CSV table of C-alpha atoms in Angstrom, one decimal:
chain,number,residue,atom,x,y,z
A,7,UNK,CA,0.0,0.0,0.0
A,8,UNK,CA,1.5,3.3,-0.6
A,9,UNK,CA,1.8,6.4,1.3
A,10,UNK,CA,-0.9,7.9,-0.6
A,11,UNK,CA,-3.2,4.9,-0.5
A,12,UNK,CA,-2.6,4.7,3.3
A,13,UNK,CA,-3.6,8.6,3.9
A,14,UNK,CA,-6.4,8.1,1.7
A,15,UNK,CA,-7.5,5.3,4.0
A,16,UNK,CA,-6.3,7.6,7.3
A,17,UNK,CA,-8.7,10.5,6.2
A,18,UNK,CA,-12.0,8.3,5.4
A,19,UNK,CA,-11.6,7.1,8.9
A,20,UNK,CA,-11.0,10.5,10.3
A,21,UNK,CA,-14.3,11.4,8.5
A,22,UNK,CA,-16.1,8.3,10.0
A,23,UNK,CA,-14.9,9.2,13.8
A,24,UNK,CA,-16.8,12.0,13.2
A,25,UNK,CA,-20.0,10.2,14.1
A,26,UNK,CA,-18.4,8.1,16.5
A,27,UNK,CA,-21.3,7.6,18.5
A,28,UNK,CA,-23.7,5.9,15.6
A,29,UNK,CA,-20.7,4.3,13.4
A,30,UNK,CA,-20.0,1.1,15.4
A,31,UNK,CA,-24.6,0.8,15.7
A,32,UNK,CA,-24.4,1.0,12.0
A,33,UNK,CA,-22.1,-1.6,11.7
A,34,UNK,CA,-23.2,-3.8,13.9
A,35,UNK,CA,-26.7,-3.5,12.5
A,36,UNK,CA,-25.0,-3.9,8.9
A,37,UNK,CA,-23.4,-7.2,10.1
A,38,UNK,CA,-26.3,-8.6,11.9
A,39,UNK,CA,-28.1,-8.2,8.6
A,40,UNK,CA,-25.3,-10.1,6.5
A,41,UNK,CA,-25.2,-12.7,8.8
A,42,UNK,CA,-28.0,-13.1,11.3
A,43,UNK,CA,-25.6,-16.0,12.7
A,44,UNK,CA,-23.1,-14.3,13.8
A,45,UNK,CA,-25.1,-12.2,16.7
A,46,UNK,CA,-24.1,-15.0,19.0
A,47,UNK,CA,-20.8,-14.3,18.7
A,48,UNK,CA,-21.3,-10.7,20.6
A,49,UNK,CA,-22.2,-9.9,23.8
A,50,UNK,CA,-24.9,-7.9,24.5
A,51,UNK,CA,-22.8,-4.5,25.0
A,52,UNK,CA,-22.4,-3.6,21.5
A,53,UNK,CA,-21.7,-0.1,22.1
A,54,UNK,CA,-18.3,-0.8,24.0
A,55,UNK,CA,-18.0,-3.8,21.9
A,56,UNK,CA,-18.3,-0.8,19.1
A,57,UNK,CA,-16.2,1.6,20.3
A,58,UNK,CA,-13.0,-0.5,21.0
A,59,UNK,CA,-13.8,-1.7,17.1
A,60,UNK,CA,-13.3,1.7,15.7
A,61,UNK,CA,-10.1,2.5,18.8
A,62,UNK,CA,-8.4,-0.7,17.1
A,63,UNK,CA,-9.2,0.1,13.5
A,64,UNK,CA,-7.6,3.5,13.7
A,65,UNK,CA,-4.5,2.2,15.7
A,66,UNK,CA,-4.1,-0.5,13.0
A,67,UNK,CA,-4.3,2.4,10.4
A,68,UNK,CA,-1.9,4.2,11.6
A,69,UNK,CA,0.5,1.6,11.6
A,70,UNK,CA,-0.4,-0.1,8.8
A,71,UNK,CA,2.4,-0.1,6.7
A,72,UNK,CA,5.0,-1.4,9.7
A,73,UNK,CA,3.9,-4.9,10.1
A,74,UNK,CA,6.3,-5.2,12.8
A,75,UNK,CA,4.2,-2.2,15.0
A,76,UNK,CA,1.4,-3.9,14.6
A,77,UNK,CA,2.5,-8.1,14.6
A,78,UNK,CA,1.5,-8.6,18.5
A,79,UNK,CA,-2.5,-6.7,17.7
A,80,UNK,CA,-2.8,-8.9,14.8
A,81,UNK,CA,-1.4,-12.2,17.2
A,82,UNK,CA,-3.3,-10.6,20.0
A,83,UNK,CA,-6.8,-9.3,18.0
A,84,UNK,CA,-6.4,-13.0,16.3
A,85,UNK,CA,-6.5,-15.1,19.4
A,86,UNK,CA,-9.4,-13.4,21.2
A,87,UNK,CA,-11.8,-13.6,17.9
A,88,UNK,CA,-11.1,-17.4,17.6
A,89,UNK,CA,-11.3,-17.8,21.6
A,90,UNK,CA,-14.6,-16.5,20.8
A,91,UNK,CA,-15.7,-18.9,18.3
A,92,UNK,CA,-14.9,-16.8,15.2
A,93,UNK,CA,-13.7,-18.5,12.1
A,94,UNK,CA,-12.0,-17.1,8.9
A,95,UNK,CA,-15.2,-17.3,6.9
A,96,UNK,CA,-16.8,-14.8,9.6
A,97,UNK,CA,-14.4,-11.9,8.0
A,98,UNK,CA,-16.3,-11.4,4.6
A,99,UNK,CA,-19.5,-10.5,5.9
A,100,UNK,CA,-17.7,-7.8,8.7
A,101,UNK,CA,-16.0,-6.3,5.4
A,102,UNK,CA,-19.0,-6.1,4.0
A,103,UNK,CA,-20.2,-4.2,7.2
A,104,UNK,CA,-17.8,-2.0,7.0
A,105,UNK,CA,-17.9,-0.9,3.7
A,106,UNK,CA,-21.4,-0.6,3.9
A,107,UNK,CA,-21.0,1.7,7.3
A,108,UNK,CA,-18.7,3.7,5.1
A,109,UNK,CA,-21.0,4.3,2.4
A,110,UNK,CA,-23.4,5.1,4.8
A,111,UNK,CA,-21.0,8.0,6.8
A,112,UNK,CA,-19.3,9.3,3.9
A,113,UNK,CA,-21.8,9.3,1.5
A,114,UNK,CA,-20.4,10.4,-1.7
A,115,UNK,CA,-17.2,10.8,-1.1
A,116,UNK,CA,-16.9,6.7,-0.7
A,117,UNK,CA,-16.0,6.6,-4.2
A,118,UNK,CA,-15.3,3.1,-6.2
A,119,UNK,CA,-11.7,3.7,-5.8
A,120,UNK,CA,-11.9,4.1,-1.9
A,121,UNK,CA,-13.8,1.3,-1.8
A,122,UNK,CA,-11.5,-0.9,-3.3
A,123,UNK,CA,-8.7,0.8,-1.2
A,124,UNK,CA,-10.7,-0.2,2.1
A,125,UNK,CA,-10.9,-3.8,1.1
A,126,UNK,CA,-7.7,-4.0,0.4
A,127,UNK,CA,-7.1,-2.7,4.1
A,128,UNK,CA,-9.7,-5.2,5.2
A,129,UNK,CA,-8.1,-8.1,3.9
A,130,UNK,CA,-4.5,-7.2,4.9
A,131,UNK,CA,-5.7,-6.7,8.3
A,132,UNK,CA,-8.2,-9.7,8.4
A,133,UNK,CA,-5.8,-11.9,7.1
A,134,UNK,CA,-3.2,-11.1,9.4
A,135,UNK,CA,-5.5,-11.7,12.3
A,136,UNK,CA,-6.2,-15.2,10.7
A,137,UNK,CA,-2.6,-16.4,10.3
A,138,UNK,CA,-1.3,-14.7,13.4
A,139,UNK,CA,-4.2,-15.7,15.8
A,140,UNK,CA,-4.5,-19.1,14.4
A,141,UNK,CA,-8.5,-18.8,13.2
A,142,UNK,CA,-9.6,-21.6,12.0
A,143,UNK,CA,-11.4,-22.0,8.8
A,144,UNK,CA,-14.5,-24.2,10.5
């Protein structure tokens, strides 16, 4: 990912924070509607759950591009999601989430392009937390 790509990224998250106090009940309401399943996963303080969700995105962020920063949140983020019972498969419908809780807070400014930048993120980070935590795939 490139400097640019990375700010890009930075700055749609800035712009999400903004809202910080609905963003994470979008997104849990946006996941809960991909994959009704998955609610049993979560206890039933989605707000915290919510808010240390966007904390960990933007600290992730902001390291991004210095996997060593960041090596012991993936290991760390990793282990508690499959202590949880999450498996690898669980991952496409939270990046779906998120995209759509992006769409929703920036509107028009979540171009195609951004898009494809914050799935990019998405997997990096998700896939990291998969090979570092040990998730299994079922």
């Amino acid at each position: 990912m490139t400097d640019d790509e990375l700010k890009q990224l930075q700055d749609s998250y800035s712009r999400l924070r903004e809202d910080a106090a609905k963003t994470p009940a979008f997104f849990y309401d946006a996941l809960f509607r991909h994959s009704p399943e998955l609610r049993r996963l979560f206890r039933d303080d989605l707000e915290g759950q919510g808010m240390k969700f966007m904390t960990t995105l933007g600290v992730i962020l902001a390291k991004l591009k210095d996997e060593t920063a960041v090596a012991s949140q993936f290991q760390e983020l990793g282990r508690t999601h499959a202590s949880l019972g999450v498996l690898a498969p669980h991952f496409a419908p939270m990046e779906d989430a998120l995209i759509d809780t992006l769409h929703h807070a920036l509107g028009k400014e979540m171009t195609p392009e951004l898009e494809a930048l914050w799935r990019k993120a998405f997997k990096e980070i998700a896939g990291q937390m998969i090979r570092r935590g040990s998730i299994p795939n079922s």
